[in-house]
């Protein structure tokens, strides 16, 4: 379906505004086309006087006819100005409302999409849709839509009027229009894929810029600035080249239209002049035809720019609507939770494979009774973090089932499920805001006292108190003003404040020093009491006190037991423990 029709079907809340804007644009153009007719009537009065058209209409005196024309001109100009004001406000307001609603709706939809979308699509390409593409549509609605309407009204009204007053001459006036319209449609088809490539290049450029800005510390550490500048230059040049491919044909459009207009205007000027000299065409009608021919055809020169703007907007609209109508695979189940769960968590013969990868989990059975602390350990790539993603239902299992209190998570409303978990991950994400804002992110209505209590339990209060504005200190984008350990403790405070039945720690201490690890361990000992705690760990020293430890290897649970039991059996866990405690080297492949 044409993107414009798709937008019409989608924008149900804005249809009244659209209709009003269209009507005011049409009325403005009708008033704009009236002055040439009044000029022709004035010429008719001066030349024919008592035999003029207005005299036949019942206005006897020549002076009365002139005054009548003056009054009509004033009315037309006033109405034209009123309708111009109305359509300008209507289209601009519509453009702002549509872009606002589309951006919010698209962002809300992006938030509902599966985690796999964010793994496959770059942040830059999504930003290009949410920002650049929607702005492109806004610019078209702000100006281009009105211009297309007014050109169409001009062609219909003046072309129709020509056939009424001088049908034999009208053909010369409208002859170029079919060629211009056919040429416009051909240009439209020619430009459409070119502007689609322009939008793609914008996404690539934004992705490169976002990646470079996000990794600026790494870039500087490896003195890779010249390489990154070269990458940005290459992507920017690709964007320029894509625009060049669209600019050249679109720029040729207006000169070709001018040639068609020259043909038609010359024909009316010469042939109409001959008829006026012969007396077979009224002078007033001739003057109107000469003047109006330009009014009829000259606006068509703007079709090049308008179609250029239209194609850019439609390419953008298609991308926005394609995003909006992309359906998430992870949808809400039919069951709602009335309150917190007990915290019984289990994986039953769970199998999982990422869409573009091999098998990650292959028949995992794991049970965590409510209130206990269980740990999941294993070497890199064993599938530990995948278990966390399945518990939060960021992905769905490809086989088996994940249950909470005996209920398959696919049966639960997604929001209800995720509210049962408090996540502290290795890669802590802090938002650009204050320390208090970030701690209260999971409980936005929390009081300052509650925020401070959570920070104390997470052993974060001491360093927060030393910050310049304490809890009102802005942490910077992604928490760049804080150390890794400080970010981790704020993340723990955030999880504590949300008070979830199940605490999920995904490598929460893998990137901190020993002192910070000890502080985090103390805080976890407090917060894990009375709630189910699942620790996904690389450092085995952090999970020695766990009620049960599950060892993953190649997607399967190969061992389960307490720390002492697993060390005494001499299996996979014992070998990992030996490596981390500095004992003689062991072969982990056996």
mmCIF file of C-alpha atoms in Angstrom, residues 25-34 36-37 149-165 170 174 177 288 292 295-296:
data_model
loop_
_atom_site.group_PDB
_atom_site.id
_atom_site.type_symbol
_atom_site.label_atom_id
_atom_site.label_comp_id
_atom_site.label_asym_id
_atom_site.label_seq_id
_atom_site.Cartn_x
_atom_site.Cartn_y
_atom_site.Cartn_z
ATOM 1 C CA UNK A 25 -5.864 25.058 1.544
ATOM 2 C CA UNK A 26 -8.449 24.646 -1.214
ATOM 3 C CA UNK A 27 -10.380 27.770 -0.206
ATOM 4 C CA UNK A 28 -7.170 29.787 -0.033
ATOM 5 C CA UNK A 29 -6.214 28.734 -3.560
ATOM 6 C CA UNK A 30 -9.697 29.562 -4.879
ATOM 7 C CA UNK A 31 -9.375 33.066 -3.436
ATOM 8 C CA UNK A 32 -5.846 33.290 -4.859
ATOM 9 C CA UNK A 33 -7.162 32.479 -8.351
ATOM 10 C CA UNK A 34 -9.942 35.081 -8.201
ATOM 11 C CA UNK A 36 -6.947 37.382 -12.424
ATOM 12 C CA UNK A 37 -10.670 37.094 -13.125
ATOM 13 C CA UNK A 149 -3.125 20.410 -2.934
ATOM 14 C CA UNK A 150 -2.841 23.944 -4.279
ATOM 15 C CA UNK A 151 -1.226 22.805 -7.522
ATOM 16 C CA UNK A 152 -4.049 20.284 -8.019
ATOM 17 C CA UNK A 153 -6.724 22.937 -7.365
ATOM 18 C CA UNK A 154 -5.006 25.350 -9.763
ATOM 19 C CA UNK A 155 -4.964 22.790 -12.562
ATOM 20 C CA UNK A 156 -8.595 21.765 -12.061
ATOM 21 C CA UNK A 157 -10.067 25.255 -11.659
ATOM 22 C CA UNK A 158 -8.134 27.102 -14.341
ATOM 23 C CA UNK A 159 -8.140 24.194 -16.777
ATOM 24 C CA UNK A 160 -11.905 23.822 -16.326
ATOM 25 C CA UNK A 161 -12.422 27.580 -16.700
ATOM 26 C CA UNK A 162 -10.500 27.618 -19.983
ATOM 27 C CA UNK A 163 -12.807 25.003 -21.466
ATOM 28 C CA UNK A 164 -15.831 27.093 -20.440
ATOM 29 C CA UNK A 165 -14.754 30.468 -21.885
ATOM 30 C CA UNK A 170 -8.023 25.544 -23.767
ATOM 31 C CA UNK A 174 -3.550 22.228 -20.756
ATOM 32 C CA UNK A 177 -0.103 19.012 -18.103
ATOM 33 C CA UNK A 288 -7.154 36.763 -18.366
ATOM 34 C CA UNK A 292 -3.805 32.781 -16.019
ATOM 35 C CA UNK A 295 -0.827 30.887 -13.032
ATOM 36 C CA UNK A 296 -1.934 27.503 -14.339
#
